[in-house]
Amino acid sequence: MTSDIEIGRGKRGRRAYSFDDIAVVPSRRTRDPEEVSVGWQIDAYHFDLPVLAAPMDSVMSPATAVALGRAGGLGVLDLEGLWTRYEDPSGLLEEIATLDARHATARMQEVYAAPIRPELIRARLQEVRDAGVVVAGALSPQRTQEHWRTVVDAGVDLFVIRGTTVSAEHVSGRAEPLNLKRFIYELDVPVIVGGASTYTAALHLMRTGAAGVLVGFGGGAAHTTRVSLGIHAPMASAVADVAAARRDYLDESGGRYVHVIADGGVGRSGDLVKAIACGADAVMLGAALARASDAPGRGFHWGPEAHHPQLPRGERVEVGTVGTLEQILFGPGRTADGTLNLIGALRRAMATTGYSDLKEFQRIEVVVSPYQPF
């Protein structure tokens, strides 16, 4: 049976679903929230929380990466951000938060035109390592060839290659593209790579030897990819498709498990719940953590697409502040809008529906139930 819809006589399209379009269904039992485990492990690294912080300057500084690591999650530093271009970017972060919306993109393009400094890459990663938490840094595919050795020599534990969309087969007539399979094979550290949004693209990324695949385009709240490039991937369908690729690759490879990480569209606690329900092992949070009063963005949120020198595909958006990082993760919640106590909400959803750990919860029944709040 096909779910294709006729767009016109010459084009059909598959119906895809966002997290807002689905809901989880309780089973025949319930549990106590205290008896639910939300931990997960990738390669040799165990985390108490299924949360990675997006490598975006509005979300992660070395200090917030350390704070999230001590809370049980994983902070990923943007190694092409302000912290690797300037000795002290705090003044620039303050300026970006006060820019008039009409001039924000142009000014950010100027700020991010400064060169990336290898010595600052080493210094920022060392700062996280000195705190005793897992060290993770991200580069775009375009910058990986140039800076990967600096990153690995600095002692990174997990290497993230993150772009709007990343393929295992990039075709270029101008320069030798990054050969992901050879690159990952030659590295001594596990690699998380993405974004991918289809079964086929994810399967090819898994075959490169990646330890994890990011699903989605990242930066959902700050992205304008749909209006600028016409590209969009509803996240519930994308995560479920990539989870299917993980299952099939597990059989194909004789038991090699690749972790699926939802990246984008996870702005509130209910989105986190549904991302796991669709098959994600963990989520990468951007806007949800940018709302922290101690986040570097000071109530604003943006990704690298917002200051692309030729074609910006994102924007600086005001997300406001709702509480500290600790309150966003663990509460107590002071509002009922899903912005505080994300982990408590995940525990309660799993307990209410009768599941004791994340692997079990991935098998929960879901229904298509579009949400119409207004």
XYZ file of N, CA and C in Angstrom, residues 52-140:
267
model
N 22.151 15.997 23.679
C 23.342 16.661 23.190
C 22.962 18.111 22.932
N 23.845 19.037 23.289
C 23.596 20.439 22.981
C 24.133 20.741 21.594
N 23.341 21.447 20.795
C 23.729 21.755 19.423
C 24.960 22.652 19.415
N 25.887 22.417 18.476
C 27.072 23.261 18.369
C 26.729 24.592 17.714
N 26.165 25.477 18.517
C 25.740 26.791 18.055
C 26.163 27.804 19.105
N 26.648 28.959 18.679
C 27.170 29.941 19.623
C 26.117 30.459 20.597
N 24.858 30.417 20.208
C 23.800 30.868 21.105
C 23.495 29.853 22.198
N 24.009 28.637 22.049
C 23.699 27.536 22.965
C 24.910 27.126 23.796
N 26.066 26.988 23.132
C 27.227 26.390 23.769
C 28.424 27.327 23.807
N 28.942 27.523 24.990
C 30.261 28.079 25.239
C 31.046 26.975 25.950
N 32.344 27.112 26.117
C 33.040 26.098 26.916
C 32.415 25.914 28.304
N 31.972 26.991 28.923
C 31.388 26.894 30.266
C 30.068 26.136 30.262
N 29.197 26.419 29.284
C 27.920 25.697 29.245
C 28.110 24.244 28.813
N 29.134 23.968 27.992
C 29.438 22.578 27.648
C 29.836 21.799 28.894
N 30.617 22.424 29.750
C 31.004 21.784 31.009
C 29.783 21.583 31.903
N 28.934 22.599 31.996
C 27.746 22.492 32.850
C 26.831 21.363 32.389
N 26.626 21.246 31.074
C 25.775 20.172 30.574
C 26.425 18.817 30.796
N 27.732 18.738 30.613
C 28.429 17.484 30.861
C 28.297 17.040 32.305
N 28.400 17.975 33.226
C 28.260 17.612 34.645
C 26.828 17.234 34.988
N 25.864 17.730 34.214
C 24.461 17.374 34.447
C 24.109 16.006 33.871
N 24.998 15.451 33.038
C 24.745 14.120 32.487
C 24.533 14.083 30.993
N 24.606 15.240 30.324
C 24.445 15.284 28.880
C 25.772 15.498 28.189
N 25.708 15.908 26.924
C 26.918 16.134 26.129
C 26.826 17.488 25.447
N 27.748 18.377 25.786
C 27.834 19.658 25.109
C 28.775 19.553 23.929
N 28.332 20.006 22.765
C 29.153 19.956 21.556
C 29.534 21.390 21.189
N 30.810 21.681 21.148
C 31.278 23.021 20.824
C 31.322 23.230 19.308
N 30.898 24.390 18.871
C 31.041 24.785 17.469
C 32.475 25.270 17.276
N 33.289 24.475 16.598
C 34.701 24.814 16.434
C 34.933 25.783 15.286
N 33.836 26.287 14.707
C 33.924 27.355 13.709
C 33.227 28.615 14.213
N 32.914 28.623 15.505
C 32.155 29.731 16.065
C 33.031 30.831 16.619
N 32.418 31.718 17.366
C 33.121 32.884 17.895
C 34.220 32.500 18.869
N 34.034 31.383 19.578
C 35.012 30.985 20.587
C 36.320 30.526 19.969
N 36.333 30.175 18.680
C 37.586 29.796 18.022
C 38.072 30.876 17.051
N 37.393 32.012 17.030
C 37.821 33.145 16.195
C 38.332 34.314 17.039
N 37.872 34.395 18.297
C 38.225 35.533 19.156
C 38.675 35.031 20.527
N 39.648 35.716 21.103
C 40.127 35.366 22.447
C 38.990 35.461 23.465
N 38.225 36.535 23.407
C 37.098 36.734 24.315
C 35.909 37.275 23.515
N 34.988 36.405 23.117
C 33.859 36.845 22.297
C 32.666 37.364 23.085
N 32.808 37.525 24.391
C 31.641 37.894 25.203
C 31.043 39.232 24.754
N 31.888 40.181 24.386
C 31.366 41.462 23.918
C 30.606 41.341 22.620
N 31.067 40.479 21.734
C 30.377 40.263 20.457
C 29.048 39.542 20.669
N 29.021 38.605 21.596
C 27.760 37.923 21.912
C 26.742 38.918 22.459
N 27.210 39.825 23.281
C 26.334 40.866 23.817
C 25.823 41.757 22.690
N 26.705 42.102 21.754
C 26.304 42.944 20.630
C 25.256 42.255 19.759
N 25.486 40.982 19.447
C 24.539 40.248 18.600
C 23.151 40.232 19.228
N 23.100 40.121 20.551
C 21.807 40.085 21.245
C 21.091 41.430 21.213
N 21.811 42.493 20.894
C 21.177 43.815 20.895
C 20.996 44.390 19.489
N 21.372 43.637 18.457
C 21.275 44.141 17.092
C 19.831 44.331 16.654
N 19.599 45.380 15.902
C 18.308 45.563 15.248
C 18.114 44.442 14.231
N 16.915 43.881 14.179
C 16.655 42.726 13.317
C 17.003 42.996 11.857
N 16.834 44.240 11.415
C 17.090 44.561 10.012
C 18.568 44.471 9.656
N 19.428 44.632 10.650
C 20.865 44.649 10.383
C 21.594 43.444 10.968
N 20.865 42.549 11.596
C 21.510 41.443 12.314
C 22.318 40.544 11.379
N 21.751 40.148 10.257
C 22.441 39.217 9.368
C 23.724 39.830 8.830
N 23.650 41.066 8.348
C 24.839 41.712 7.779
C 25.939 41.869 8.818
N 25.595 42.264 10.018
C 26.610 42.429 11.062
C 27.205 41.087 11.466
N 26.385 40.057 11.548
C 26.902 38.739 11.901
C 27.843 38.213 10.821
N 27.553 38.496 9.564
C 28.469 38.101 8.495
C 29.839 38.754 8.690
N 29.854 39.999 9.121
C 31.126 40.683 9.397
C 31.856 40.042 10.571
N 31.126 39.775 11.632
C 31.735 39.215 12.843
C 32.344 37.842 12.565
N 31.624 37.025 11.808
C 32.080 35.659 11.549
C 33.059 35.565 10.378
N 33.431 36.689 9.819
C 34.433 36.685 8.746
C 35.844 36.549 9.296
N 36.027 36.742 10.588
C 37.348 36.581 11.196
C 37.813 35.136 11.046
N 39.110 34.913 10.852
C 39.601 33.547 10.633
C 39.504 32.672 11.874
N 39.353 31.375 11.636
C 39.387 30.387 12.718
C 40.846 30.168 13.103
N 41.110 30.166 14.399
C 42.486 30.070 14.895
C 42.716 28.707 15.551
N 43.603 27.894 14.988
C 43.834 26.550 15.538
C 44.193 26.558 17.019
N 44.946 27.574 17.474
C 45.324 27.592 18.888
C 44.115 27.787 19.795
N 43.076 28.462 19.281
C 41.855 28.624 20.073
C 41.025 27.350 20.075
N 41.048 26.598 18.973
C 40.393 25.282 18.971
C 40.980 24.435 20.093
N 42.292 24.394 20.170
C 42.951 23.590 21.209
C 42.621 24.100 22.603
N 42.603 25.408 22.763
C 42.358 25.984 24.085
C 40.939 25.710 24.568
N 39.963 25.854 23.679
C 38.564 25.643 24.095
C 38.313 24.182 24.461
N 38.835 23.261 23.651
C 38.642 21.841 23.952
C 39.372 21.456 25.235
N 40.540 22.040 25.464
C 41.278 21.754 26.694
C 40.515 22.251 27.911
N 39.835 23.370 27.780
C 39.041 23.901 28.886
C 37.953 22.915 29.307
N 37.320 22.284 28.325
C 36.291 21.287 28.629
C 36.926 20.035 29.222
N 38.054 19.616 28.645
C 38.726 18.421 29.150
C 39.189 18.607 30.589
N 39.681 19.783 30.913
C 40.168 20.035 32.271
C 39.060 19.912 33.307
N 37.808 20.066 32.880
C 36.675 19.956 33.800
C 36.271 18.504 34.053
N 36.864 17.578 33.289
C 36.611 16.162 33.536
C 35.350 15.612 32.907
N 34.805 16.284 31.874
C 33.621 15.776 31.188
C 34.011 15.339 29.782
N 33.105 14.611 29.116
C 33.359 14.143 27.759
C 33.494 15.351 26.828
N 34.492 15.304 25.957
C 34.809 16.437 25.081
C 34.309 16.151 23.670
N 33.487 17.052 23.152
C 32.968 16.901 21.790
C 33.036 18.237 21.072
N 33.439 18.198 19.815
C 33.490 19.404 18.998
C 32.966 19.106 17.613
N 32.458 20.146 16.951
C 31.838 19.969 15.638
C 32.488 20.869 14.603
N 32.649 20.309 13.407
C 33.046 21.052 12.229
C 32.044 20.770 11.122
N 31.917 21.703 10.195
C 31.117 21.455 9.003
C 31.926 20.584 8.047
